[in-house]
PDB file of C-alpha atoms in Angstrom:
ATOM      1  CA  UNK F 373     -24.158  39.107 -44.510  1.00 59.00           C
ATOM      2  CA  UNK F 374     -22.218  37.336 -47.213  1.00 63.00           C
ATOM      3  CA  UNK F 375     -22.012  33.592 -47.495  1.00 64.00           C
ATOM      4  CA  UNK F 376     -18.312  33.664 -46.495  1.00 58.00           C
ATOM      5  CA  UNK F 377     -19.158  35.560 -43.302  1.00 61.00           C
ATOM      6  CA  UNK F 378     -21.985  33.151 -42.517  1.00 57.00           C
ATOM      7  CA  UNK F 379     -19.692  30.151 -43.091  1.00 60.00           C
ATOM      8  CA  UNK F 380     -17.028  31.675 -40.778  1.00 59.00           C
ATOM      9  CA  UNK F 381     -19.610  32.340 -38.065  1.00 58.00           C
ATOM     10  CA  UNK F 382     -20.979  28.806 -38.405  1.00 60.00           C
ATOM     11  CA  UNK F 383     -17.461  27.347 -38.298  1.00 59.00           C
ATOM     12  CA  UNK F 384     -16.631  29.388 -35.168  1.00 61.00           C
ATOM     13  CA  UNK F 385     -19.810  28.216 -33.471  1.00 60.00           C
ATOM     14  CA  UNK F 386     -19.001  24.574 -34.254  1.00 64.00           C
ATOM     15  CA  UNK F 387     -15.472  25.032 -32.976  1.00 62.00           C
ATOM     16  CA  UNK F 388     -16.794  26.627 -29.843  1.00 76.00           C
ATOM     17  CA  UNK F 389     -19.219  23.748 -29.267  1.00 71.00           C
ATOM     18  CA  UNK F 390     -16.495  21.204 -30.051  1.00 71.00           C
ATOM     19  CA  UNK F 391     -14.075  22.919 -27.638  1.00 67.00           C
ATOM     20  CA  UNK F 392     -16.733  22.984 -24.932  1.00 71.00           C
ATOM     21  CA  UNK F 393     -17.368  19.274 -25.409  1.00 66.00           C
ATOM     22  CA  UNK F 394     -13.647  18.474 -25.246  1.00 69.00           C
ATOM     23  CA  UNK F 395     -13.108  20.637 -22.179  1.00 61.00           C
ATOM     24  CA  UNK F 396     -16.213  19.190 -20.549  1.00 59.00           C
ATOM     25  CA  UNK F 397     -15.039  15.632 -21.190  1.00 58.00           C
ATOM     26  CA  UNK F 398     -11.584  16.460 -19.835  1.00 56.00           C
ATOM     27  CA  UNK F 399     -13.111  18.018 -16.719  1.00 53.00           C
ATOM     28  CA  UNK F 400     -15.352  14.997 -16.135  1.00 54.00           C
ATOM     29  CA  UNK F 401     -12.364  12.676 -16.527  1.00 58.00           C
ATOM     30  CA  UNK F 402     -10.281  14.672 -14.065  1.00 63.00           C
ATOM     31  CA  UNK F 403     -13.089  14.870 -11.523  1.00 58.00           C
ATOM     32  CA  UNK F 404     -13.884  11.170 -11.826  1.00 59.00           C
ATOM     33  CA  UNK F 405     -10.230  10.197 -11.425  1.00 63.00           C
ATOM     34  CA  UNK F 406      -9.578  12.448  -8.457  1.00 58.00           C
ATOM     35  CA  UNK F 407     -12.884  11.433  -6.879  1.00 55.00           C
ATOM     36  CA  UNK F 408     -11.968   7.774  -7.284  1.00 53.00           C
ATOM     37  CA  UNK F 409      -8.605   8.355  -5.660  1.00 50.00           C
ATOM     38  CA  UNK F 410     -10.160  10.230  -2.756  1.00 52.00           C
ATOM     39  CA  UNK F 411     -12.846   7.606  -2.267  1.00 54.00           C
ATOM     40  CA  UNK F 412     -10.236   4.862  -2.483  1.00 51.00           C
ATOM     41  CA  UNK F 413      -8.144   6.477   0.241  1.00 49.00           C
ATOM     42  CA  UNK F 414     -11.178   7.080   2.411  1.00 50.00           C
ATOM     43  CA  UNK F 415     -12.418   3.503   2.092  1.00 48.00           C
ATOM     44  CA  UNK F 416      -9.011   1.817   2.318  1.00 52.00           C
ATOM     45  CA  UNK F 417      -9.600   1.314   5.995  1.00 49.00           C
ATOM     46  CA  UNK F 418      -6.960  -0.684   7.803  1.00 48.00           C
ATOM     47  CA  UNK F 419      -9.704  -2.226   9.955  1.00 59.00           C
ATOM     48  CA  UNK F 420     -11.203  -4.205   7.122  1.00 72.00           C
ATOM     49  CA  UNK F 421     -11.770  -7.865   7.819  1.00 71.00           C
ATOM     50  CA  UNK F 422      -8.779  -8.909   5.697  1.00 89.00           C
ATOM     51  CA  UNK F 423      -6.455  -6.580   7.583  1.00 94.00           C
ATOM     52  CA  UNK F 424      -7.704  -7.820  10.926  1.00 94.00           C
ATOM     53  CA  UNK F 425      -6.748 -11.362   9.916  1.00 93.00           C
ATOM     54  CA  UNK F 426      -3.365 -10.206   8.611  1.00 94.00           C
ATOM     55  CA  UNK F 427      -2.572  -8.218  11.762  1.00 94.00           C
ATOM     56  CA  UNK F 428      -3.638 -11.209  13.856  1.00 94.00           C
ATOM     57  CA  UNK F 429      -1.251 -13.436  11.880  1.00 93.00           C
ATOM     58  CA  UNK F 430       1.543 -10.904  12.391  1.00 93.00           C
ATOM     59  CA  UNK F 431       0.907 -10.793  16.137  1.00 94.00           C
ATOM     60  CA  UNK F 432       0.793 -14.603  16.342  1.00 94.00           C
ATOM     61  CA  UNK F 433       4.111 -14.751  14.507  1.00 92.00           C
ATOM     62  CA  UNK F 434       5.596 -12.405  17.108  1.00 91.00           C
ATOM     63  CA  UNK F 435       4.280 -14.580  19.949  1.00 92.00           C
ATOM     64  CA  UNK F 436       5.764 -17.634  18.257  1.00 91.00           C
ATOM     65  CA  UNK F 437       9.133 -15.905  18.085  1.00 88.00           C
ATOM     66  CA  UNK F 438       8.916 -15.115  21.802  1.00 90.00           C
ATOM     67  CA  UNK F 439       8.143 -18.783  22.548  1.00 89.00           C
ATOM     68  CA  UNK F 440      11.106 -19.867  20.428  1.00 86.00           C
ATOM     69  CA  UNK F 441      13.376 -17.501  22.338  1.00 86.00           C
ATOM     70  CA  UNK F 442      12.372 -19.118  25.646  1.00 87.00           C
ATOM     71  CA  UNK F 443      12.095 -22.720  24.412  1.00 80.00           C
ATOM     72  CA  UNK F 444      15.157 -24.966  24.576  1.00 80.00           C
ATOM     73  CA  UNK F 445      13.808 -27.142  21.752  1.00 80.00           C
ATOM     74  CA  UNK F 446      14.186 -24.333  19.210  1.00 77.00           C
ATOM     75  CA  UNK F 447      17.483 -22.808  18.231  1.00 80.00           C
ATOM     76  CA  UNK F 448      18.429 -19.263  17.274  1.00 82.00           C
ATOM     77  CA  UNK F 449      17.613 -19.909  13.609  1.00 85.00           C
ATOM     78  CA  UNK F 450      13.982 -20.751  14.423  1.00 86.00           C
ATOM     79  CA  UNK F 451      13.715 -17.563  16.462  1.00 86.00           C
ATOM     80  CA  UNK F 452      15.208 -15.362  13.728  1.00 85.00           C
ATOM     81  CA  UNK F 453      13.136 -17.024  11.004  1.00 89.00           C
ATOM     82  CA  UNK F 454       9.972 -16.371  12.986  1.00 89.00           C
ATOM     83  CA  UNK F 455      10.908 -12.717  13.538  1.00 90.00           C
ATOM     84  CA  UNK F 456      11.786 -12.266   9.855  1.00 91.00           C
ATOM     85  CA  UNK F 457       8.450 -13.789   8.855  1.00 93.00           C
ATOM     86  CA  UNK F 458       6.688 -11.350  11.154  1.00 93.00           C
ATOM     87  CA  UNK F 459       8.464  -8.423   9.463  1.00 94.00           C
ATOM     88  CA  UNK F 460       7.682  -9.740   5.973  1.00 94.00           C
ATOM     89  CA  UNK F 461       3.995  -9.930   6.863  1.00 94.00           C
ATOM     90  CA  UNK F 462       4.141  -6.185   7.562  1.00 95.00           C
ATOM     91  CA  UNK F 463       5.997  -5.356   4.342  1.00 94.00           C
ATOM     92  CA  UNK F 464       3.799  -7.483   2.104  1.00 94.00           C
ATOM     93  CA  UNK F 465       0.566  -5.944   3.377  1.00 95.00           C
ATOM     94  CA  UNK F 466       1.082  -2.171   3.133  1.00 94.00           C
ATOM     95  CA  UNK F 467      -2.654  -1.408   3.311  1.00 93.00           C
ATOM     96  CA  UNK F 468      -2.872  -2.999   6.750  1.00 95.00           C
ATOM     97  CA  UNK F 469       0.074  -1.311   8.482  1.00 94.00           C
ATOM     98  CA  UNK F 470       1.212   2.259   8.944  1.00 94.00           C
ATOM     99  CA  UNK F 471       4.146   3.763   7.115  1.00 94.00           C
ATOM    100  CA  UNK F 472       6.050   3.736  10.408  1.00 95.00           C
ATOM    101  CA  UNK F 473       5.380  -0.003  10.890  1.00 95.00           C
ATOM    102  CA  UNK F 474       6.593  -0.733   7.350  1.00 95.00           C
ATOM    103  CA  UNK F 475       9.689   1.442   7.759  1.00 95.00           C
ATOM    104  CA  UNK F 476      10.618  -0.272  11.027  1.00 94.00           C
ATOM    105  CA  UNK F 477      10.107  -3.727   9.514  1.00 93.00           C
ATOM    106  CA  UNK F 478      12.255  -2.806   6.505  1.00 94.00           C
ATOM    107  CA  UNK F 479      14.993  -1.316   8.687  1.00 93.00           C
ATOM    108  CA  UNK F 480      15.129  -4.437  10.861  1.00 90.00           C
ATOM    109  CA  UNK F 481      15.292  -6.751   7.844  1.00 91.00           C
ATOM    110  CA  UNK F 482      18.006  -4.599   6.241  1.00 92.00           C
ATOM    111  CA  UNK F 483      19.998  -4.643   9.474  1.00 88.00           C
ATOM    112  CA  UNK F 484      19.776  -8.441   9.712  1.00 80.00           C
ATOM    113  CA  UNK F 485      20.739  -8.787   6.042  1.00 78.00           C
ATOM    114  CA  UNK F 486      23.751  -6.573   6.640  1.00 72.00           C
ATOM    115  CA  UNK F 487      24.991  -8.609   9.594  1.00 68.00           C
ATOM    116  CA  UNK F 488      24.252 -11.959   7.952  1.00 67.00           C
ATOM    117  CA  UNK F 489      25.852 -10.993   4.645  1.00 63.00           C
TER     118      UNK F 489
END
């Protein structure tokens, strides 16, 4: 085997090792990223302590709006402000509410904006 053939074989082997390292690193990166995403979705539980407090605040805001609707001391603006606040709580905490809850809150706010505007 000539020295040129030996150099070509050595160069091919290095390229092969280099390509394997690059492909291996790319594979590890992809697996780590997708694993992180999957773990994040699995652990993003809407029953976490923070979400419980947020949902409680949203429910309390709804009860306040109901009280304002029945109370002569509060006018229509207090009632609407309380309802709007309740809807904003839903929109600003997407990890704590379902897509349906967020869509309904957004639709209600858009409707009110349309009629007020």
